[in-house]
Tab-separated table of C-alpha atoms in Angstrom:
chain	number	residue	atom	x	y	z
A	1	UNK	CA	0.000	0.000	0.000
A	2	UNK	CA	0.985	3.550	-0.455
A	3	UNK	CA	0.931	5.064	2.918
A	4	UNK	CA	1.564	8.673	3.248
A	5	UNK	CA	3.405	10.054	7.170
A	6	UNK	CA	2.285	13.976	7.642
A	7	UNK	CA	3.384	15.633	10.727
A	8	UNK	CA	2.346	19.037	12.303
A	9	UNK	CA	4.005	21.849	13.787
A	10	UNK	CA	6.688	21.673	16.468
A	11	UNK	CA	7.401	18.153	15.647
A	12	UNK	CA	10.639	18.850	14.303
A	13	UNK	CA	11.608	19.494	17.779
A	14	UNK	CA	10.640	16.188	18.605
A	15	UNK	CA	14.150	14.389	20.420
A	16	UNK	CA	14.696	17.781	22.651
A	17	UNK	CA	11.485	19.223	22.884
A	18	UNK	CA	9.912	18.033	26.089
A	19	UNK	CA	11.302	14.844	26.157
A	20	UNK	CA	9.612	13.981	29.629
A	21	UNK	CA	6.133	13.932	27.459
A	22	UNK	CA	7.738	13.764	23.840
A	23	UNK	CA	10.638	11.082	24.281
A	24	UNK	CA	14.443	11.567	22.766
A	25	UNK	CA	13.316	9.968	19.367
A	26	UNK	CA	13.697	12.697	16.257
A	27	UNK	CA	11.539	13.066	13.622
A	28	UNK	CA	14.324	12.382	11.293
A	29	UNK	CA	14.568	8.497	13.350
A	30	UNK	CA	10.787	8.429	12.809
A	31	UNK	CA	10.683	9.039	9.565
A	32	UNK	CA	13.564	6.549	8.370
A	33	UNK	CA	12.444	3.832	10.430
A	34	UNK	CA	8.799	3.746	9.704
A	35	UNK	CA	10.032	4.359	5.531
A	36	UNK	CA	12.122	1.103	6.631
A	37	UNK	CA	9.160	-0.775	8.196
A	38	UNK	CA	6.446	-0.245	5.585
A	39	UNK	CA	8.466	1.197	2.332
A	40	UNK	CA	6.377	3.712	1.717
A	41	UNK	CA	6.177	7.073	0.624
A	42	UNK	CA	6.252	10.108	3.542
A	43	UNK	CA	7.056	13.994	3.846
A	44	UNK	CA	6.529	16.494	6.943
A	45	UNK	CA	4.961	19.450	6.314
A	46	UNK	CA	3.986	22.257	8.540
A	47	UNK	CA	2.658	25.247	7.750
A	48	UNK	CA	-1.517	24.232	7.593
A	49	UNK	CA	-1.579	25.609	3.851
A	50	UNK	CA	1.515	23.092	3.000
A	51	UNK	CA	-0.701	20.064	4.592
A	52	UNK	CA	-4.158	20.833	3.180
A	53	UNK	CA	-2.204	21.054	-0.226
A	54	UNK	CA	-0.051	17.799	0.598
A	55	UNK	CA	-3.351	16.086	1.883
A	56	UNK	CA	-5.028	17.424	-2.103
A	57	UNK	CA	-2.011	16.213	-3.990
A	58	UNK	CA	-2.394	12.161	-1.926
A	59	UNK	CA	-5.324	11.856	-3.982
A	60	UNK	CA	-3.892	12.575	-6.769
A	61	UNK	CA	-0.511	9.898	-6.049
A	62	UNK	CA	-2.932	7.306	-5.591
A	63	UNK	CA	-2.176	7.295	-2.023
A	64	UNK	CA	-4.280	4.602	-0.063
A	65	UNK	CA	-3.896	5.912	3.258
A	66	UNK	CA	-2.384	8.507	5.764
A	67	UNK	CA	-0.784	8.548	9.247
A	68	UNK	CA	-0.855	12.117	10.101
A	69	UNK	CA	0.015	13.765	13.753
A	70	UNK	CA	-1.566	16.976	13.529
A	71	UNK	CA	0.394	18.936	16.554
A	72	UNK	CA	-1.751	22.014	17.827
A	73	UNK	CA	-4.127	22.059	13.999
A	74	UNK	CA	-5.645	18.830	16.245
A	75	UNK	CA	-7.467	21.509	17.778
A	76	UNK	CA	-7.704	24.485	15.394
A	77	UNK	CA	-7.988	23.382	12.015
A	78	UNK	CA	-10.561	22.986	9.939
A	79	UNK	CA	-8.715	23.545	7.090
A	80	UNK	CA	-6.987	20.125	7.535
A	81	UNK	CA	-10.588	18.069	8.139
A	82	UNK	CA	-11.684	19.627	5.014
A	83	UNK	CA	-9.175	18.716	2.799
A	84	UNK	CA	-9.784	15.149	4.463
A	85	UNK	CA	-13.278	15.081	4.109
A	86	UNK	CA	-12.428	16.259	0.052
A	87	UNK	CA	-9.875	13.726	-0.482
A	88	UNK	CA	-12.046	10.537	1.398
A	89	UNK	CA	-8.677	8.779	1.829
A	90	UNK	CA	-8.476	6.981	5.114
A	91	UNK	CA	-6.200	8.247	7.632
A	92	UNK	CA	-4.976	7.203	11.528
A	93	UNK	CA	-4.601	10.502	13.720
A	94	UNK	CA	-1.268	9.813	15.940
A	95	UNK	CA	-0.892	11.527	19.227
A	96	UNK	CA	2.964	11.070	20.785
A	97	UNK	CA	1.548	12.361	23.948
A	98	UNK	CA	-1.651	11.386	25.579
A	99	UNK	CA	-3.667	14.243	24.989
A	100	UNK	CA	-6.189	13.325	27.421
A	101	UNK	CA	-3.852	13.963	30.133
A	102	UNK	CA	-2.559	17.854	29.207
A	103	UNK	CA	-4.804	21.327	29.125
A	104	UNK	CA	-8.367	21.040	28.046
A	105	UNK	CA	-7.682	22.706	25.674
A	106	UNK	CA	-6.165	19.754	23.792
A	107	UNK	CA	-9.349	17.491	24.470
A	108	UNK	CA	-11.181	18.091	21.410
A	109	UNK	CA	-9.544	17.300	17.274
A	110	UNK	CA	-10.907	18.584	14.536
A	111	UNK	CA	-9.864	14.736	12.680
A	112	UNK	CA	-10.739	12.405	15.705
A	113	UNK	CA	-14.347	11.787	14.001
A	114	UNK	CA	-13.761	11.269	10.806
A	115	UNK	CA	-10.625	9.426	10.947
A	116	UNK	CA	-10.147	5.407	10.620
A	117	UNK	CA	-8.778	5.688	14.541
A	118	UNK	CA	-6.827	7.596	16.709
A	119	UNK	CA	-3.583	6.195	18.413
A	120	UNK	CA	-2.542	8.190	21.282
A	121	UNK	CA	-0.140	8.654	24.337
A	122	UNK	CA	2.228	5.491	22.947
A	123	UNK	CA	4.706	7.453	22.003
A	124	UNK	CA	6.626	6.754	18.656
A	125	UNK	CA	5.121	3.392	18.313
A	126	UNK	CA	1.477	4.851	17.612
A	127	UNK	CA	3.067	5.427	14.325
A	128	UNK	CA	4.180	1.940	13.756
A	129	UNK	CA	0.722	1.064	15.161
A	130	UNK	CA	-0.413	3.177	12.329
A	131	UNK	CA	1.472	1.556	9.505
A	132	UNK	CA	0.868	-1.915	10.775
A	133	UNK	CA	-2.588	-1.632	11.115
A	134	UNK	CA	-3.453	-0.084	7.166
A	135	UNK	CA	-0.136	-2.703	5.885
A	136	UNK	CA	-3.107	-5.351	6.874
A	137	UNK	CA	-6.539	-3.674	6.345
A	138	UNK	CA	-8.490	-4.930	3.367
């Protein structure tokens, strides 16, 4: 399958940015391990204009699914669920953190409902999670 890994803002930081919720794993480790475990196709984005217009131009690939953690557009963009809701390709929202857990604030996505599932608080393996789970899905 042709799986498509779109992060958010701040995650770039991710390896010395908070690593007491975050961990010490970079993005850069992310990325090449899950393009290791599922040979796919990926790309981190993130300005909200760059997604919605990477989340367009998956439809377009022939991209059969996405793993995208959103960062802070969880809870501010619509932008982002529209282009989903325009594209209707499947997609797992990942969470490193468990949002649950932090400000209120961070309690409600934008994506939660219309996504294929969530994964969150597991750290970097909600992204293998991801991969694993639409490497098997019919």
């Amino acid at each position: 399958k042709k799986l498509l890994l779109i992060n958010g803002p701040n995650l770039n930081l991710l390896g010395t940015r908070e690593p007491d919720k975050y961990g010490t794993t970079t993005l850069a480790e992310i990325d090449t391990d899950l393009r290791a475990f599922v040979e796919s196709t990926g790309g981190t984005k993130q300005p909200e204009g760059d997604l919605v217009d990477r989340i367009q131009q998956a439809a377009k690939e022939g991209i059969e699914a996405v793993i995208i953690n959103p960062g802070a557009y969880t809870h501010t963009s619509i932008a982002i669920r529209d282009a989903f809701l325009s594209v209707k390709i499947p997609f797992i929202e990942v969470h490193l953190s468990n949002i649950f857990k932090r400000e209120e604030f961070r309690h409600h996505s934008y994506l939660s409902d219309i996504a294929e599932g969530c994964i969150i608080g597991l750290g970097v393996h909600g992204y293998f999670s991801a991969a694993a789970y639409f490497l098997t899905a019919e």
